[in-house]
XYZ file of C-alpha atoms in Angstrom:
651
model
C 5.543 26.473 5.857
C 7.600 27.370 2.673
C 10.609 27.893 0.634
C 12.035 29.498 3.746
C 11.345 26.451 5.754
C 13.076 24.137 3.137
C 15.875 22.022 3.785
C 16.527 20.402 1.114
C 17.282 22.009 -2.791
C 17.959 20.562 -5.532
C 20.864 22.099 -7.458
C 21.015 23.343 -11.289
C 22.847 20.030 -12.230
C 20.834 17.711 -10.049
C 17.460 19.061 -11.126
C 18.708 18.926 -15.481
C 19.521 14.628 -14.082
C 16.283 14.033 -13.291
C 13.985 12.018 -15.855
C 11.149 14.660 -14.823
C 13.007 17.405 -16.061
C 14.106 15.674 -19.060
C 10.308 14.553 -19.877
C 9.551 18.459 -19.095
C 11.824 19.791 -21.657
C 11.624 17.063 -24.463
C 7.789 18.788 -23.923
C 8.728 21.698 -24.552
C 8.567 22.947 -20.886
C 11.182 24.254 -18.771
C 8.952 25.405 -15.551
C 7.502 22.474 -13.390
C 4.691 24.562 -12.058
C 3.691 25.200 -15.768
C 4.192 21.506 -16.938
C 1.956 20.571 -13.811
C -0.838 22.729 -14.895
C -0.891 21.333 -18.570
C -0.697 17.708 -17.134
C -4.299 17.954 -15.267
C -5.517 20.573 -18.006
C -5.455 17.866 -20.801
C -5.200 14.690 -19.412
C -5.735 12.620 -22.190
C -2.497 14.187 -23.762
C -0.406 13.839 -20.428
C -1.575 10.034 -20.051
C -0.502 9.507 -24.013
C 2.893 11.034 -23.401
C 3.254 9.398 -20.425
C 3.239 5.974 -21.665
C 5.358 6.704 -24.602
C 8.386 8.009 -21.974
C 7.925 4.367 -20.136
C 8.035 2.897 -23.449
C 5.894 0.636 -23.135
C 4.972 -2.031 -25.852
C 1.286 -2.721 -27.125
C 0.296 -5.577 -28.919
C -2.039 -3.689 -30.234
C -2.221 0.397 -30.345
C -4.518 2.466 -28.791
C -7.018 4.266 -30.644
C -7.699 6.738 -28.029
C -5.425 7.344 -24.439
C -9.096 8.493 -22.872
C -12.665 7.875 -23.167
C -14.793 9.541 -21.332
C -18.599 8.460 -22.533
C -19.255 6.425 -19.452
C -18.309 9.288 -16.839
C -15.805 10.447 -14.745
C -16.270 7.405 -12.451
C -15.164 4.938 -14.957
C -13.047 6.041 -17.799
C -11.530 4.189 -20.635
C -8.167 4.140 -20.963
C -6.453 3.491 -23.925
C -9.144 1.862 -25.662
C -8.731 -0.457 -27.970
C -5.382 -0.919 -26.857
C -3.950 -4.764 -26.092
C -0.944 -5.399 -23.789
C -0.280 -7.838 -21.073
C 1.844 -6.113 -18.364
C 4.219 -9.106 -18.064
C 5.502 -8.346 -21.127
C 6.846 -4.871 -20.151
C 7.837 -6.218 -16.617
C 9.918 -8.583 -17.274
C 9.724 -10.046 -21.029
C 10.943 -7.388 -23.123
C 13.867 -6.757 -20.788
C 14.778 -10.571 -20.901
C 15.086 -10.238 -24.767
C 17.070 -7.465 -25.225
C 20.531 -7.947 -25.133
C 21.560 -4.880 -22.475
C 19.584 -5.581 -20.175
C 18.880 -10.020 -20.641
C 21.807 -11.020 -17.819
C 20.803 -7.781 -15.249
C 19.361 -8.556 -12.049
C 15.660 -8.032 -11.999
C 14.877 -9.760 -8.704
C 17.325 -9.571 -5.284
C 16.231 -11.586 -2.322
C 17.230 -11.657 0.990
C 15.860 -14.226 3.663
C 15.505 -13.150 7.569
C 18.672 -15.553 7.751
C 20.642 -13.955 5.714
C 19.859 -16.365 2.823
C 20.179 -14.549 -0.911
C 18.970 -15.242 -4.080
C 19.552 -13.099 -7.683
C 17.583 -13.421 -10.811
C 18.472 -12.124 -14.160
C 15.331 -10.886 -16.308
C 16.208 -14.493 -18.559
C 15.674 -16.250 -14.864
C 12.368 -14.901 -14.227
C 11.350 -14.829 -16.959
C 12.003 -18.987 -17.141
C 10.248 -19.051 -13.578
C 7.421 -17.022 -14.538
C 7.314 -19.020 -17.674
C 7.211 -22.566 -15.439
C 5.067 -20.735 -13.185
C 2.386 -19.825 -15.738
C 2.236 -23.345 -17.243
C 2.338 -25.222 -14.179
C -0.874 -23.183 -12.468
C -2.579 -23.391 -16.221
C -2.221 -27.017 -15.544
C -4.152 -26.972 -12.370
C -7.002 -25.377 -13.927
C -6.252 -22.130 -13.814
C -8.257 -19.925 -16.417
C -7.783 -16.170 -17.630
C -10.680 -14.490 -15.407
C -10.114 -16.827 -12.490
C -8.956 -15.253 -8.787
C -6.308 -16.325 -7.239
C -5.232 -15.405 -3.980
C -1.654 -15.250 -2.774
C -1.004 -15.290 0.899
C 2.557 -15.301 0.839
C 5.707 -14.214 2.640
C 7.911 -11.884 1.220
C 9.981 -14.715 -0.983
C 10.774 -15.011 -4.732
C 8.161 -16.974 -5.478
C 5.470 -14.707 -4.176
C 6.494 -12.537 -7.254
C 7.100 -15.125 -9.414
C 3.596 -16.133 -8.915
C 1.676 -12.679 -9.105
C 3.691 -12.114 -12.791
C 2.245 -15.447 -13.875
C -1.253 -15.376 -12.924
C -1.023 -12.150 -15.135
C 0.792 -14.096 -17.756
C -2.592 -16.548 -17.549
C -5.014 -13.506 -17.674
C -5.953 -14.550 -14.317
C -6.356 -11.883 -11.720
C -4.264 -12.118 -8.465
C -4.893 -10.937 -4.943
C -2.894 -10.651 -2.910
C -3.550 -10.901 1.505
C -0.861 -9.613 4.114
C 0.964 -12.418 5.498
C 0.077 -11.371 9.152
C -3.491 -12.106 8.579
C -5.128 -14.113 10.661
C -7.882 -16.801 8.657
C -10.538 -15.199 9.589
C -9.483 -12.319 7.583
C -8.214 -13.971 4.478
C -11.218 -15.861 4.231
C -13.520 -13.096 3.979
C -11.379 -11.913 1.329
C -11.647 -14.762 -0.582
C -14.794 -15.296 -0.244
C -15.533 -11.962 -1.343
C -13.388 -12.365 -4.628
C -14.761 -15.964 -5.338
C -11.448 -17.536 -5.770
C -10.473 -20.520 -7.191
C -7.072 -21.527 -5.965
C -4.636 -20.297 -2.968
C -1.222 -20.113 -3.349
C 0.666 -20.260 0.083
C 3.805 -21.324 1.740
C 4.406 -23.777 4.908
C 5.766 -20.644 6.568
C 8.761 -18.260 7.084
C 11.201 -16.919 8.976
C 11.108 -14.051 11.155
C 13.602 -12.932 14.274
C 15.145 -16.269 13.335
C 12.256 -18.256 14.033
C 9.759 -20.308 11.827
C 6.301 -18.725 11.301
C 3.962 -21.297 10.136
C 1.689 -20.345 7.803
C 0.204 -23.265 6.347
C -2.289 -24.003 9.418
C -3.783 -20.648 8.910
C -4.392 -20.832 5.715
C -5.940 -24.387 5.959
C -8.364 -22.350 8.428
C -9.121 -20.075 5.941
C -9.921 -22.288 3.238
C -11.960 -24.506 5.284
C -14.177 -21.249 5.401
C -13.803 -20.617 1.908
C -16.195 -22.908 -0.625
C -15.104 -21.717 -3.423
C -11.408 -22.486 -3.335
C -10.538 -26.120 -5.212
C -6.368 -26.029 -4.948
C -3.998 -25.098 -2.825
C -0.168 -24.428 -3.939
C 2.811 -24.460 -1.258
C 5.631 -23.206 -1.534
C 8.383 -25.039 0.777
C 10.397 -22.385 2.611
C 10.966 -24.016 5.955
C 10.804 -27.601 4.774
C 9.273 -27.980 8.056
C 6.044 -30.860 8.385
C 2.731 -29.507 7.649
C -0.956 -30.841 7.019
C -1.911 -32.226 3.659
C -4.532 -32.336 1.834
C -3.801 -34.762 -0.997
C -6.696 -34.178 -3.229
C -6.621 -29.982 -3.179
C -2.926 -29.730 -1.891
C -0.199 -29.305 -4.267
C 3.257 -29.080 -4.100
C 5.017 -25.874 -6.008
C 7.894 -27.242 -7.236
C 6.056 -30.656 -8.957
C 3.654 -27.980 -9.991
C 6.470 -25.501 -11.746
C 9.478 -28.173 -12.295
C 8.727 -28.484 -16.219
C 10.975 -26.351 -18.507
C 8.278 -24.565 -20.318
C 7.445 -21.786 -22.595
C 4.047 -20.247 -21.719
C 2.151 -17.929 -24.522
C 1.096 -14.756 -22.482
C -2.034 -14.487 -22.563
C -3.610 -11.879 -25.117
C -5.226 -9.041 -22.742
C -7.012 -5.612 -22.799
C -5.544 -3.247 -21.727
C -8.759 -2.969 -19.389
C -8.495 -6.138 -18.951
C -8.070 -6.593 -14.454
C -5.136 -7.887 -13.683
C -5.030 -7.354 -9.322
C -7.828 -7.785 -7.140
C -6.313 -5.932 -4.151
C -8.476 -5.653 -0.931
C -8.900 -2.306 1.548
C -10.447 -1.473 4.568
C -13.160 0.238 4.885
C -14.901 2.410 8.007
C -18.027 -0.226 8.011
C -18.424 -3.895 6.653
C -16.451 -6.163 4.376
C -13.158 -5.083 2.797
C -13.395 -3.441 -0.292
C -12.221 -5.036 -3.493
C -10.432 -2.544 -5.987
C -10.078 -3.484 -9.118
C -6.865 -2.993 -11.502
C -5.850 -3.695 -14.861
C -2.843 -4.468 -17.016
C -2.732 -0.441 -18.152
C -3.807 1.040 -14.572
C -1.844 0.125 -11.938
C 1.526 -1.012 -13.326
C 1.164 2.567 -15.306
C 0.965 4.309 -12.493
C 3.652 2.746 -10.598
C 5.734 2.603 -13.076
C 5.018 6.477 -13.731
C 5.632 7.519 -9.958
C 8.403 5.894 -9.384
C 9.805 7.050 -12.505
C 9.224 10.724 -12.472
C 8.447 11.470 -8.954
C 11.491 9.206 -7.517
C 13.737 9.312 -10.395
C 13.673 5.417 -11.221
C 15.990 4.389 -13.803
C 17.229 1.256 -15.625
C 19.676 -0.435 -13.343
C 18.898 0.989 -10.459
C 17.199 -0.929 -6.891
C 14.506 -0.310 -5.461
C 13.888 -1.690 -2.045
C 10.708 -1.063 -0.650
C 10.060 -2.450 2.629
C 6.961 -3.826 2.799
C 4.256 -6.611 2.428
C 2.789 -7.716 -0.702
C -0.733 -7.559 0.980
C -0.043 -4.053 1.158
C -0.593 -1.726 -2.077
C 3.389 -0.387 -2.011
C 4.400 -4.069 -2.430
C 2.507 -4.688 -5.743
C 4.288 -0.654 -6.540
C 7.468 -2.328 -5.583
C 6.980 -4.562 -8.495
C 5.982 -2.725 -11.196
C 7.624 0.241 -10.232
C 10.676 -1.452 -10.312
C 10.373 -4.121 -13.488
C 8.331 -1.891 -16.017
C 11.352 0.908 -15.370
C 14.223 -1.872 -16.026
C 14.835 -1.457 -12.311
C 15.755 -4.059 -10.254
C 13.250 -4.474 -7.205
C 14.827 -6.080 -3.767
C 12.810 -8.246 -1.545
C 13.404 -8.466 2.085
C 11.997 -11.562 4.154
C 12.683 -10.464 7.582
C 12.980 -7.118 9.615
C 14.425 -4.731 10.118
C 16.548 -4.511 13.057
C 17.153 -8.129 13.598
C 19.321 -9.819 14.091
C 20.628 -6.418 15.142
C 19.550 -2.570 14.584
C 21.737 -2.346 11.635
C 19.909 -4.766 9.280
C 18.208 -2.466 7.413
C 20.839 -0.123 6.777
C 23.567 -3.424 5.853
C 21.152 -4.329 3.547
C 20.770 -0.740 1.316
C 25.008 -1.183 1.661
C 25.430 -4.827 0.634
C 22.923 -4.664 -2.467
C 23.837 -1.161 -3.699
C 20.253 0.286 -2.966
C 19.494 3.488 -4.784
C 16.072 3.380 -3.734
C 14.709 2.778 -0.119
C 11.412 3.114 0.712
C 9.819 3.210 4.423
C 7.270 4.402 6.895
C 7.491 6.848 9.677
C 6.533 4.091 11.976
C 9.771 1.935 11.232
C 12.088 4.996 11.404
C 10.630 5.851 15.009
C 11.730 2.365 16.157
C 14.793 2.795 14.155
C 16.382 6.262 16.059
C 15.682 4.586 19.496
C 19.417 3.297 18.703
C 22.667 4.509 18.179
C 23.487 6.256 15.147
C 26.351 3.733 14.980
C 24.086 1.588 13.306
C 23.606 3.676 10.565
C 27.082 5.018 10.618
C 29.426 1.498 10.451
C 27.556 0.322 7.027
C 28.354 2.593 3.476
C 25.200 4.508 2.064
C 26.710 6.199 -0.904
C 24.193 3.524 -3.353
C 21.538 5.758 -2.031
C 19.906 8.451 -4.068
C 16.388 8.629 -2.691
C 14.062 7.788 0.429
C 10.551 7.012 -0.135
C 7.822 7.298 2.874
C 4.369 6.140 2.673
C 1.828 4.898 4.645
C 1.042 7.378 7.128
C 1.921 11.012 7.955
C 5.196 12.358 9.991
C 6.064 14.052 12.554
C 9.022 16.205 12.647
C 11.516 14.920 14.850
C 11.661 11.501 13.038
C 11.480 13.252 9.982
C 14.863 14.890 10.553
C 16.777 12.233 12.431
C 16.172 10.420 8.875
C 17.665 13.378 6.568
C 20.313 14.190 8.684
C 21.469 11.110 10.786
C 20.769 8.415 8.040
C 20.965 10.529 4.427
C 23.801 13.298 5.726
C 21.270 15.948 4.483
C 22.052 15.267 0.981
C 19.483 12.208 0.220
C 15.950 13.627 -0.502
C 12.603 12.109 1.220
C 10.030 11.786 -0.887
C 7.000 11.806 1.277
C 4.350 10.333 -0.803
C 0.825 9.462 -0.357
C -2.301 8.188 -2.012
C -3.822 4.801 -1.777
C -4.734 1.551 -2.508
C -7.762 2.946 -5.247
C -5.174 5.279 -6.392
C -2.513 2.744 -7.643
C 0.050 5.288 -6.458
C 0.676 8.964 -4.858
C -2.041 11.575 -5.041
C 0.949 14.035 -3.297
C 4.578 13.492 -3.656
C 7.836 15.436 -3.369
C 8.865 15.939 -6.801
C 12.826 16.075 -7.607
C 12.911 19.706 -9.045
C 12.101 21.609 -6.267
C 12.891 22.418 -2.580
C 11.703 19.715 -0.179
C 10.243 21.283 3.397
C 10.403 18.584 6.644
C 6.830 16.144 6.588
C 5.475 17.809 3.751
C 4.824 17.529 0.363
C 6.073 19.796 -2.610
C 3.455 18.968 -5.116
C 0.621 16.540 -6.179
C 1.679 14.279 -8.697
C 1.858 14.921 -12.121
C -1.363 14.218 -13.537
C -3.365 14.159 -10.740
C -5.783 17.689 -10.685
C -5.914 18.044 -6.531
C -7.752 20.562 -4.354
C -8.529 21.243 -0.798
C -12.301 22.133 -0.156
C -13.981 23.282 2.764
C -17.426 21.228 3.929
C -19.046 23.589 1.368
C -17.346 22.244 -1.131
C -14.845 25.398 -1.572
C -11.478 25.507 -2.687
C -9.489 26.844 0.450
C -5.812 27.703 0.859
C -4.513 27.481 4.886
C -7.359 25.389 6.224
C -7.816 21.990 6.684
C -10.165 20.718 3.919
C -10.807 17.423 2.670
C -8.297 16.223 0.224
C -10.301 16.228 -3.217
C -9.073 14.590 -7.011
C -11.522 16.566 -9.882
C -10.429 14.538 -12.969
C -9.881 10.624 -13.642
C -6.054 8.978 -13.666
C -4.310 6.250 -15.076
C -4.446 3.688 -12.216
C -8.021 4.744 -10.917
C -9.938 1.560 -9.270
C -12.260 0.383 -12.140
C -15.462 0.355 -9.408
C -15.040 -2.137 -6.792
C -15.477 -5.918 -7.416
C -19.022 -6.412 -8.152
C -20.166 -3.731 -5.252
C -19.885 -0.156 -8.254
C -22.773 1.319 -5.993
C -20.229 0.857 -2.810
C -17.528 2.575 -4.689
C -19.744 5.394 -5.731
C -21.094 6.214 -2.539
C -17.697 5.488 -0.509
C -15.317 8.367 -3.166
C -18.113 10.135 -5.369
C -21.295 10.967 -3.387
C -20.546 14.311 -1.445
C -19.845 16.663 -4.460
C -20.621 15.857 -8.182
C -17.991 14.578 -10.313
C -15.314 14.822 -7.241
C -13.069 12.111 -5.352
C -13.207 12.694 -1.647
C -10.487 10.633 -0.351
C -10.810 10.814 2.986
C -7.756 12.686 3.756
C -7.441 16.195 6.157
C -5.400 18.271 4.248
C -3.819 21.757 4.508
C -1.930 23.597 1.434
C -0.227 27.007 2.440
C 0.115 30.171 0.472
C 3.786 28.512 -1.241
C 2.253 25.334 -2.296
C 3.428 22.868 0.688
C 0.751 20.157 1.450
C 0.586 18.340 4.998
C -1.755 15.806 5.302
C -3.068 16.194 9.038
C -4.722 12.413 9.703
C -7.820 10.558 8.158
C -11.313 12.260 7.857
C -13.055 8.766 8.172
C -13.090 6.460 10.565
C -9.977 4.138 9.475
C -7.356 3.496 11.332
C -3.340 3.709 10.052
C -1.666 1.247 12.423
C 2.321 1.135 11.586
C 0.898 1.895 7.816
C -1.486 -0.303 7.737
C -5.115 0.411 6.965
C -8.172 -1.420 9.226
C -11.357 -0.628 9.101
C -12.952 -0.515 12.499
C -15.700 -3.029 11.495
C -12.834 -5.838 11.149
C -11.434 -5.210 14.724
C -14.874 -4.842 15.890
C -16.515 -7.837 14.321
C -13.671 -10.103 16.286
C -14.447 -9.140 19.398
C -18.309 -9.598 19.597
C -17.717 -12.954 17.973
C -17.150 -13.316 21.874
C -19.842 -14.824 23.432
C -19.275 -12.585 26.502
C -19.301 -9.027 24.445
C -22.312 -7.497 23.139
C -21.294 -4.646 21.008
C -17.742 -3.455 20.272
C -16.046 0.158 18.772
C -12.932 0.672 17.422
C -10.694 3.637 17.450
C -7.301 5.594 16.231
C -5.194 7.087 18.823
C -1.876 8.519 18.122
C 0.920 6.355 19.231
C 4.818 6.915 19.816
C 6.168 4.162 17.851
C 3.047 3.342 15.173
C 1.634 6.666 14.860
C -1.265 5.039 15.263
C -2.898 2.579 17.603
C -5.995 0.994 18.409
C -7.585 1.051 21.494
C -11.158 -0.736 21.896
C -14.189 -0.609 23.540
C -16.376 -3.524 24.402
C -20.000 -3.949 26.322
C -20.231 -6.754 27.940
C -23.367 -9.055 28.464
C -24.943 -8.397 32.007
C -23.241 -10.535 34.571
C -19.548 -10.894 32.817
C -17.283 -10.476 35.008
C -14.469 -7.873 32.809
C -11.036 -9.209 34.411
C -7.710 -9.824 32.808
C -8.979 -13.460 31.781
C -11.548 -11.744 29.711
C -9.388 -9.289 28.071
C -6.525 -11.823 27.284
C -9.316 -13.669 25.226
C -10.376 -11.051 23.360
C -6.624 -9.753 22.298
C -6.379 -13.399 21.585
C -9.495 -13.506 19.358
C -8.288 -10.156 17.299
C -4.952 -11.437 17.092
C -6.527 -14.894 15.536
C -9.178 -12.824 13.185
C -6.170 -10.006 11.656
C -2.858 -11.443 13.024
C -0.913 -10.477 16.140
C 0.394 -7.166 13.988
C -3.033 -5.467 14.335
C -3.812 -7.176 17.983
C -5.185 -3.500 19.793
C -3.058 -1.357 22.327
C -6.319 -1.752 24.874
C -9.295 -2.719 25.106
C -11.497 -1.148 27.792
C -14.911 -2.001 29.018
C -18.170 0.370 29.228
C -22.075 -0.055 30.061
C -22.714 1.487 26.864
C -21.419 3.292 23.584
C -22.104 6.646 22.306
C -25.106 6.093 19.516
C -27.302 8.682 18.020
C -30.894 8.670 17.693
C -30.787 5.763 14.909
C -28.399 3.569 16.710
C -25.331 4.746 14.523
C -22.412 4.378 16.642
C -20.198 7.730 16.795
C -17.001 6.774 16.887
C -15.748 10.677 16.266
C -17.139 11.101 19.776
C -15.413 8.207 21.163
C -11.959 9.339 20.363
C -12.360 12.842 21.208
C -13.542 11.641 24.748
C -11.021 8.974 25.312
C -8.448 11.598 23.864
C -10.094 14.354 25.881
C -10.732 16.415 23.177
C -13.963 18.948 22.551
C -16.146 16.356 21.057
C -18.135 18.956 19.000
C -21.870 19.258 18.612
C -23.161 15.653 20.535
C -27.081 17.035 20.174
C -27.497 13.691 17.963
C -26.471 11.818 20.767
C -29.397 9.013 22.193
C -27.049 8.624 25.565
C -24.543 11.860 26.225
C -23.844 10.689 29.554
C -21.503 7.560 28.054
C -19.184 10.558 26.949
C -18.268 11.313 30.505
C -17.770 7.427 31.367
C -15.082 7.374 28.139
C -13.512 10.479 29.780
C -12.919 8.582 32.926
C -10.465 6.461 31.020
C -8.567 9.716 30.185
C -8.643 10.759 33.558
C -7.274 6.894 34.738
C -4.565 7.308 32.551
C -2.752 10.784 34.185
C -3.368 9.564 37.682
């Protein structure tokens, strides 16, 4: 795929609009291709420039944008520097006169319920916020996790345990205890701040109950703060229980805490192919940077615009929703319910009603989207919108198109962009300036130095080759929380000095990417990233299952689904009982969200010689796919027996 193949071009006026081309030229550049190559030749100088177009403010300067004396694996950036990213999210906007009285937060409820604040109103909340958690106890250093619905004050909150110094992180609403707790357990923190529940399809979600579960499991947790969305009646704890508003009802004016610029500021937690979660770790002049950044010059961000990002703030594009937004002078939407309810049309009333500029999605939610009349799209007014953003998982054409020409008229780009949770951003993006092809991308992002390598470790042009990052970014995990020899051996231990991200990746002869699935063993259900150990540590929790394996398999309307397979003690009986209790017991462990399309039951599982369980082999069977060299295998006959299920399924 190439030029030919694009669809989309951006036109001489267009592209000279665009704060990347702008950047480019006050540079001195004028060609994109040449500007990328400087920006991953000297990235200490790209970094430096790149925080002077954001503009942000330093309590103290930098005395260097890049140190790299400790290694690639853990570079210093912008030593010596001292800035707490509240400031340049949301305080320095609330004191300058332009921009005091613009709306920096828009909320929506799943009932239709809106709220607006003005950078002066969050900044008072995050303000009352700050002081009132300080006054439980709350110390810079200290975790705090936030399992919250997608309301104001789950912002609110996140900006002021940065104000603190504190570190937040943040767990997807969905989750079941089971998985928050081993989140918090594996952060050590001090104090959970939760809501009774929400709304969703017009109905109240408790959420309190679950996270009582979870902190019964969790020792190291001394306060809980709820929110009151629902007003409903919920269990109490008086002695660790408190209620937000007592906690945040004094008028105050909190000092922001003094911080590094290394300082962490987000504890955010990812799945990974075996074991616990992993913990990355980001700081006041990573992550927000590197939102900020993307969303800036890869999306074309600009002061006064929205961004609406639908998503969770568990999930890495909420905390990007944020900061992309707020550090840009953006306003960032946040939407409680989803999308098509209480009719198909929510989603698209919404970028109408609030004047979105900036909508951001996943290929899953457009598949379940098309399935309806284009009348849906049609009836509501889209002219606010200048840009779609997709993330989360990779396309497929057909969606891909009903999107640019049913929903943006084939004027509105797509901005396919990937990277990660330990990226802080995109690795690959669509950038503004040149021609955008359907479910690819048009370039990495700025900054980032990216390559495709064969399993020799060869750069290779129209193969599939692992996607591979050769030189540190602003926004890089700093090592995962207290496990660096995890995070070494998970991104830097096949080739020296070289990310592997764990991306299948093909770049052609014109310089199109498409990423082609994961080369590990996680799954990407509706976006969302599970390691297989989660999924399978549920399930033999049973007392009836022995062993369990999880896998991927492509899915119409998530892309990707999980299907599982469980041995069973001898003498269990495997009926529908059984396998009601076991969707029950993932669906208690992760939430009903990540509850598995089926879960199927053998004598045994594919292992080699050393008892490793080969999940590659499992999908190819189930998928009936060539499931390559299986020499390793201790048992070759259980291949056949996963076949069978193949076979059940066309008959």
């Amino acid at each position: 795929m190439g030029k030919a193949d694009a669809i989309w071009f951006p036109q001489e006026e267009y592209i000279k609009n665009t704060r990347l081309y702008q950047w480019m030229t006050k540079l001195g550049f004028s060609d994109y291709d040449t500007f990328y190559e400087k920006s991953i030749e000297n990235i200490g100088w790209f970094w430096d420039e790149a925080v002077k177009e954001l503009k942000i403010s330093w309590k103290k300067d930098y005395q260097k944008s890049l140190d790299l004396s400790n290694g690639l694996k853990y570079p210093g950036w912008f030593s010596g520097g001292r800035m707490n990213i509240v400031h340049n999210a949301v305080e320095k906007w609330a004191k300058a006169e332009n921009t005091n009285s613009k709306p920096a937060l828009i909320w929506e409820g799943d009932n239709g319920e809106e709220k607006t604040f003005s950078f002066t109103e969050l900044d008072r909340e995050v303000n009352r916020a700050a002081a009132g958690l300080s006054g439980i106890g709350v110390k810079p250093g200290d975790v705090v996790t936030i399992y919250m619905p997608m309301i104001p004050e789950t912002l609110i909150a996140m900006l002021a345990v940065a104000k603190i110094g504190a570190i937040f992180s943040p767990a997807f609403s969905g989750y079941g205890a089971e998985a928050v707790s081993t989140r918090i357990n594996a952060a050590q923190a001090k104090v959970m701040i939760t809501a009774d529940g929400f709304y969703r399809r017009g109905k109240n979600v408790s959420m309190k109950e679950e996270a009582d579960r979870a902190v019964m499991q969790s020792p190291s947790i001394e306060k809980v703060v709820v929110v009151r969305r629902t007003g409903g009646d919920i269990p109490w704890d008086n002695k660790r229980d408190i209620d937000w508003d007592s906690a945040t009802k004094n008028e105050s004016t909190y000092k922001t805490a003094d911080t590094d610029a290394s300082d962490p500021f987000m504890l955010i937690y990812t799945s990974g192919t075996t074991g616990k979660p992993k913990g990355a770790v980001h700081t006041h002049a990573g992550f927000p940077i590197k939102a900020a950044f993307d969303a800036a010059i890869c999306m074309d961000v600009k002061k006064g615009d929205t961004l609406f990002w639908y998503t969770d703030m568990g999930w890495m594009m909420g905390p990007f929703l944020v900061f992309g937004g707020l550090v840009n002078g953006a306003s960032v939407l946040m939407f409680e319910g989803t999308p098509d309810f209480p009719d198909p049309g929510r989603l698209w009333e919404i970028v109408s009603k609030h004047s979105v500029t900036h909508l951001g999605i996943s290929p899953t939610l457009i598949r379940s989207l098309m399935k309806h009349d284009t009348d849906w799209v049609n009836k509501h007014d889209l002219s606010s919108l200048r840009a779609i953003g997709s993330t989360g998982e990779p396309w497929n054409p057909e969606p891909w198109m009903w999107l640019f020409e049913k929903v943006g008229k084939s004027r509105i780009p797509i901005i396919n962009y990937s990277g990660g949770t330990e990226i802080s951003g995109g690795i690959l993006g669509n950038v503004l300036v040149k021609p955008i092809t359907p479910i690819t991308f048009n370039s990495p992002i700025p900054g980032m130095d990216v390559h495709v390598y064969n399993e020799n470790g060869d750069p290779v042009t129209n193969q599939v080759g692992e996607l591979v990052i050769s030189k540190p970014w602003v926004g890089m995990t700093n090592g995962f929380w207290k496990e660096n020899e995890r995070y070494e051996n998970t991104y830097w231990s096949r080739w020296p000095d070289t990310w592997v991200h764990g991306d299948w990746v093909i770049r052609d002869d014109a310089g199109y990417w498409t990423i082609t699935g994961r080369s590990d063993d996680i799954l990407n259900v509706a976006g969302k990233r599970l390691g297989p150990a989660e999924m399978e540590s549920a399930l033999v929790e049973h007392d009836s299952v022995i062993e369990a394996a999880t896998i991927g398999v492509p899915d119409a309307e998530k892309g990707e689904a999980a299907v599982c397979f469980a041995v069973l003690k001898p003498g269990i009986q495997n009926d529908d009982a059984l396998k009601a209790e076991l969707y029950q017991l993932v669906a208690k462990h992760l939430g009903k969200a990540l509850t598995p399309k089926d879960i199927l039951f053998v004598e045994e599982l594919p292992k080699t010689r050393n008892g490793k369980v080969m999940r590659r082999v499992i999908k190819s069977a189930y998928l009936n796919q060539d499931c390559g060299d299986i020499s390793s295998l201790e048992n070759p006959k259980t291949v056949e027996a996963i076949r069978l299920f193949w076979e059940g399924t066309k008959s």
